[in-house]
PDB file of C-alpha atoms in Angstrom:
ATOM      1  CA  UNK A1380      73.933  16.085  58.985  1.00 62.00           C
ATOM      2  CA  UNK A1381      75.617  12.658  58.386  1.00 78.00           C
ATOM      3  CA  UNK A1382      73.228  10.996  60.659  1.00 83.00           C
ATOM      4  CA  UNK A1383      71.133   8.199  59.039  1.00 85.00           C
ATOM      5  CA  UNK A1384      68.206   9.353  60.623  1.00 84.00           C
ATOM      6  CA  UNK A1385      68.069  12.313  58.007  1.00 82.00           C
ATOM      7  CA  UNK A1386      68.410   9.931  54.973  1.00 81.00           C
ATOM      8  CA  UNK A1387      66.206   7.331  55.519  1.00 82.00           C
ATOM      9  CA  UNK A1388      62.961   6.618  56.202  1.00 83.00           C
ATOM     10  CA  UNK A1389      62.098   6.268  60.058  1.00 81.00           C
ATOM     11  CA  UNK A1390      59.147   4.082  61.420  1.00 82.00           C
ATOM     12  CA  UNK A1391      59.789   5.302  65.231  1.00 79.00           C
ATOM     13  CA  UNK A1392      59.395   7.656  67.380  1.00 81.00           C
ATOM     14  CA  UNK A1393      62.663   9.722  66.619  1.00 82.00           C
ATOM     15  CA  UNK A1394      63.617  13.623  67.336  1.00 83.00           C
ATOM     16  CA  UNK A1395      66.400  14.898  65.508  1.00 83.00           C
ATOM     17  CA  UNK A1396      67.079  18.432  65.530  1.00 86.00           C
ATOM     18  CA  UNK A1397      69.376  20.359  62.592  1.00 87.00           C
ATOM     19  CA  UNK A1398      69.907  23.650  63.026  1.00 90.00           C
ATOM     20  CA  UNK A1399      69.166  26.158  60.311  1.00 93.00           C
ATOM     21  CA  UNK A1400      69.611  29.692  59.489  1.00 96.00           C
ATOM     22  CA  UNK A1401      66.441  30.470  57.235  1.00 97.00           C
ATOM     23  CA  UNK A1402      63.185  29.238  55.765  1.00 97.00           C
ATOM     24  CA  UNK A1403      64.058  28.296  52.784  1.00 97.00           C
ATOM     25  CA  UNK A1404      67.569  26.382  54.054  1.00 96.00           C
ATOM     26  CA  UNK A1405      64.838  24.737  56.247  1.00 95.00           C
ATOM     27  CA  UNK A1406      62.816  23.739  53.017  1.00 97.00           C
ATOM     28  CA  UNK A1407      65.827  22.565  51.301  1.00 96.00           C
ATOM     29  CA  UNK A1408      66.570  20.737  54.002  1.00 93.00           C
ATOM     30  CA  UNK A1409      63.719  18.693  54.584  1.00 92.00           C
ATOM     31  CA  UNK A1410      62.730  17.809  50.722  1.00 94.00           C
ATOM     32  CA  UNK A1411      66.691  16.854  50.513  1.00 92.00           C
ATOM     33  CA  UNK A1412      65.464  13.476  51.495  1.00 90.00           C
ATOM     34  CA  UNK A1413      64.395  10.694  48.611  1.00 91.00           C
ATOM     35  CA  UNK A1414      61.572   9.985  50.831  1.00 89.00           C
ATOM     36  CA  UNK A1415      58.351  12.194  51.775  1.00 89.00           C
ATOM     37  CA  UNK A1416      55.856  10.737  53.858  1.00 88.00           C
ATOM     38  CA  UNK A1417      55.003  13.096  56.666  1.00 89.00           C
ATOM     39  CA  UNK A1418      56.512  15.851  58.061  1.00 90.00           C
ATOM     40  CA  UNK A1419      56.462  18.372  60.783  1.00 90.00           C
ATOM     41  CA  UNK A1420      57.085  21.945  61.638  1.00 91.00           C
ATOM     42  CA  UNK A1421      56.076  24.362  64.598  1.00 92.00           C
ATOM     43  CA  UNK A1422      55.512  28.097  63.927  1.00 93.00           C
ATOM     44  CA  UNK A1423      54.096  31.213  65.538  1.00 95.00           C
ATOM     45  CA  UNK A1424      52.970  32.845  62.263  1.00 95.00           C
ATOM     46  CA  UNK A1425      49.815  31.337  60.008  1.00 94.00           C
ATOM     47  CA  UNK A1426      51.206  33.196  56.636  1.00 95.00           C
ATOM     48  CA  UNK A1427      54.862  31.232  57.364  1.00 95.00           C
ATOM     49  CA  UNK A1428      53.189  28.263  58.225  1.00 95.00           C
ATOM     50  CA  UNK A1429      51.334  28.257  55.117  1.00 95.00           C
ATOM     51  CA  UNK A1430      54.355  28.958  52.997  1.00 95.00           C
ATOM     52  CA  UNK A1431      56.530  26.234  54.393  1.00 95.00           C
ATOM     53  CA  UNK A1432      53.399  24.176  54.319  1.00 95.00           C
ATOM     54  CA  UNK A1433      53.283  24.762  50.722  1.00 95.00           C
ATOM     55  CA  UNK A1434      56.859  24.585  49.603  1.00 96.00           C
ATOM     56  CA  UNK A1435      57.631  20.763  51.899  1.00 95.00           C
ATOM     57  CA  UNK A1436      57.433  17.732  49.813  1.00 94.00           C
ATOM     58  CA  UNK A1437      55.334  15.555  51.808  1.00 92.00           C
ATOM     59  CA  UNK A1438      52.008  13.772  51.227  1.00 91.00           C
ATOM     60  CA  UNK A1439      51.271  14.856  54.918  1.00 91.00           C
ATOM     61  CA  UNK A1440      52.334  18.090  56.787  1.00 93.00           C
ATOM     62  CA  UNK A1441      51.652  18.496  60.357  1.00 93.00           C
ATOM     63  CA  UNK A1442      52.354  22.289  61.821  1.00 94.00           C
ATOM     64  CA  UNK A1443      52.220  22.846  65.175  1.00 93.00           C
ATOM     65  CA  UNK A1444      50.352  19.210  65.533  1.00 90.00           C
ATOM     66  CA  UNK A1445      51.150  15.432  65.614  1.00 86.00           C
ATOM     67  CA  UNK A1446      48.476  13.997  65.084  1.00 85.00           C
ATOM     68  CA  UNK A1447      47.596  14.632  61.122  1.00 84.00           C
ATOM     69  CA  UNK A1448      45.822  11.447  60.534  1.00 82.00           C
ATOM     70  CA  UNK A1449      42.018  11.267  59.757  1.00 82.00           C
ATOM     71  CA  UNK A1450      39.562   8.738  57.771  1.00 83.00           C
ATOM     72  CA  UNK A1451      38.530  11.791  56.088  1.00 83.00           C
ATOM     73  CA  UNK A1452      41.876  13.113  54.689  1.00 82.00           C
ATOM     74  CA  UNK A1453      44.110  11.319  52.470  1.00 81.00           C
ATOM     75  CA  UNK A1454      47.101   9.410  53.410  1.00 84.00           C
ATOM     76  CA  UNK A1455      50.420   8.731  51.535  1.00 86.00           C
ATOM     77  CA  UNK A1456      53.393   9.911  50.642  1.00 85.00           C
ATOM     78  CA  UNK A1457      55.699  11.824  48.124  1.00 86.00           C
ATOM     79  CA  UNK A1458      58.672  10.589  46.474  1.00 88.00           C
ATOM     80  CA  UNK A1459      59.639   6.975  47.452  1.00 87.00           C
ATOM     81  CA  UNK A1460      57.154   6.772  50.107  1.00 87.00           C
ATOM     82  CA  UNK A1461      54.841   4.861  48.450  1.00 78.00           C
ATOM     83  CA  UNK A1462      52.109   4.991  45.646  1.00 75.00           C
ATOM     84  CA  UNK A1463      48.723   6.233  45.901  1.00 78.00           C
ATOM     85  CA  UNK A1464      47.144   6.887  49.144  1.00 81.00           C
ATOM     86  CA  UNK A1465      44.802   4.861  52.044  1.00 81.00           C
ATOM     87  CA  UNK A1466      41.113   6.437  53.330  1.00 79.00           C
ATOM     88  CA  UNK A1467      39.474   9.374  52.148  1.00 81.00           C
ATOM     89  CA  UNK A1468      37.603   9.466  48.937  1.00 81.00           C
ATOM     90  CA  UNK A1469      40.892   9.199  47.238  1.00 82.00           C
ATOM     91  CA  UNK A1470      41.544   5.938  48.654  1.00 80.00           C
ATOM     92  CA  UNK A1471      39.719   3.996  46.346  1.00 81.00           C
ATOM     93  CA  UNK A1472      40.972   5.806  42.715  1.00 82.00           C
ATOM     94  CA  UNK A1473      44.022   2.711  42.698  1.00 77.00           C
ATOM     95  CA  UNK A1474      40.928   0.058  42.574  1.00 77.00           C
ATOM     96  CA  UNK A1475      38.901   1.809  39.646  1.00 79.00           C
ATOM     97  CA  UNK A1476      39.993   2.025  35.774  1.00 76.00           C
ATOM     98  CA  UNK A1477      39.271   5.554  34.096  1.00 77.00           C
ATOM     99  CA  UNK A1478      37.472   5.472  30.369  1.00 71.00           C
ATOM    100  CA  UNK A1479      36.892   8.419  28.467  1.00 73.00           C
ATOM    101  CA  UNK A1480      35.203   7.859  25.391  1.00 74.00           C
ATOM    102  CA  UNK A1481      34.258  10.536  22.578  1.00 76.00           C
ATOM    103  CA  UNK A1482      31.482   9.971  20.154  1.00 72.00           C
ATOM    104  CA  UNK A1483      30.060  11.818  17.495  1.00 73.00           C
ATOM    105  CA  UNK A1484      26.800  10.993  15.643  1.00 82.00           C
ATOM    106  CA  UNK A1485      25.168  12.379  12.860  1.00 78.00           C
TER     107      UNK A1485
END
């Protein structure tokens, strides 16, 4: 648990392993980090996967996959993992400035 690899950010191709008793240790676990980019989780069960899914603090969750990257989806992260995200449809909102404007006339 004192391992660095569960603090900080990784950019390679790491396993670590941490055991853990139940879900929701495992949740508190994994969003114990100040970082949230991507992670990963394996599971039998659609309804747990779903509710882990949900509950992880990550701007990309992979379950029972590695490969969670598309052009299509956005990408980018939670917490100190960056601002905004790259591709999709949402990849372009950080180059655009919003306006609302209300008017009445008589």
């Amino acid at each position: 648990a004192d391992m660095k690899c569960f603090s900080k950010e990784n950019f390679a191709p790491l396993l670590p392993l941490r055991s853990f008793g139940t879900d929701e240790e495992a949740v508190h676990i994994a969003n114990s980090t100040e970082h949230g980019l991507a992670g990963y989780f394996h599971t039998s069960s659609m309804t747990r996967a779903w509710r882990i899914a949900e509950q992880l603090e990550y701007g990309i969750v992979g379950v029972n996959d590695v490969a969670v990257t598309s052009v299509v989806a956005p990408f980018g992260g939670w917490k100190q993992s960056g601002i905004g995200v790259e591709h999709s449809k949402y990849g372009i909102d950080e180059f655009l400035e919003r306006k609302s404007v209300f008017m009445s006339h008589e």
